[in-house]
Amino acid sequence: MFDLIINLGTKKFLVPYITKNSIFAYNIQYAEDYILINFHQSPQLAMTSCWQAQSLQLNPFLSRDFFLIYLNLNLDNQKLLFNQARQTQLDCNLYQRADQRELLVFTKNPGILSTIAALLHLQTKQLPAAIAHYCRVTKDS
């Protein structure tokens, strides 16, 4: 069982899989791109991206808009970030893909990359990261 399942696609494709334990949102930069985040594994979705929680500080259901940041860090920087996140109470949720270098940061704070870079003793431009801004919607909106 995974902590977070992410599916990307069109609204028409994703709507049938929305549950009470999911977040459905569109990409603010590309309004035709949707994301469905499920907090319970769904065997019905064949193409999934599964992530395990490392540090949970936010309730993801409280915010209408949020940022997802994809980070590709080496294992030493991952360990440092997980340790620092627990100590400093970062305003985000951190997820890791099993046995991989990939991290996902779920946050309401668009400036979190600067904080993460500082914790890792790096500059923001040195972080191998991609950020997307999403806005929650209902299946009927």
PDB file of C-alpha atoms in Angstrom, residues 4 18 23 27 32 38 40-41 48 51 55 59 73 75 77 79 86 92 112 120 127-128 130 136 139:
ATOM      1  CA  LEU A   4      -0.064   8.725  -2.360  1.00  0.00           C
ATOM      2  CA  ILE A  18     -12.593  10.533  -7.949  1.00  0.00           C
ATOM      3  CA  ILE A  23      -7.920  15.655  -4.622  1.00  0.00           C
ATOM      4  CA  ASN A  27      -2.830  22.852 -13.655  1.00  0.00           C
ATOM      5  CA  GLU A  32      -6.526  21.213 -19.845  1.00  0.00           C
ATOM      6  CA  ASN A  38      -5.619   9.511  -4.232  1.00  0.00           C
ATOM      7  CA  HIS A  40      -5.595   5.078  -1.030  1.00  0.00           C
ATOM      8  CA  GLN A  41      -4.419   2.674  -3.706  1.00  0.00           C
ATOM      9  CA  THR A  48      -0.157   5.207 -11.482  1.00  0.00           C
ATOM     10  CA  TRP A  51       4.783   7.732  -3.463  1.00  0.00           C
ATOM     11  CA  SER A  55       7.327  13.963   6.366  1.00  0.00           C
ATOM     12  CA  ASN A  59      -3.567  18.665   5.658  1.00  0.00           C
ATOM     13  CA  LEU A  73      18.171  14.463  -5.209  1.00  0.00           C
ATOM     14  CA  LEU A  75      20.588   9.874  -1.363  1.00  0.00           C
ATOM     15  CA  ASN A  77      20.697  15.153   0.146  1.00  0.00           C
ATOM     16  CA  LYS A  79      18.514  12.001   4.050  1.00  0.00           C
ATOM     17  CA  ARG A  86      11.393  16.745  10.785  1.00  0.00           C
ATOM     18  CA  CYS A  92       5.033  20.885   3.272  1.00  0.00           C
ATOM     19  CA  ILE A 112       9.533  26.471  -0.292  1.00  0.00           C
ATOM     20  CA  LEU A 120      20.735  21.538   1.750  1.00  0.00           C
ATOM     21  CA  LEU A 127      18.150  22.142  -7.252  1.00  0.00           C
ATOM     22  CA  PRO A 128      17.014  19.728  -9.961  1.00  0.00           C
ATOM     23  CA  ALA A 130      10.120  21.212 -11.458  1.00  0.00           C
ATOM     24  CA  ARG A 136      -8.730  22.134  -6.756  1.00  0.00           C
ATOM     25  CA  LYS A 139     -15.871  16.763 -10.874  1.00  0.00           C
TER      26      LYS A 139
END
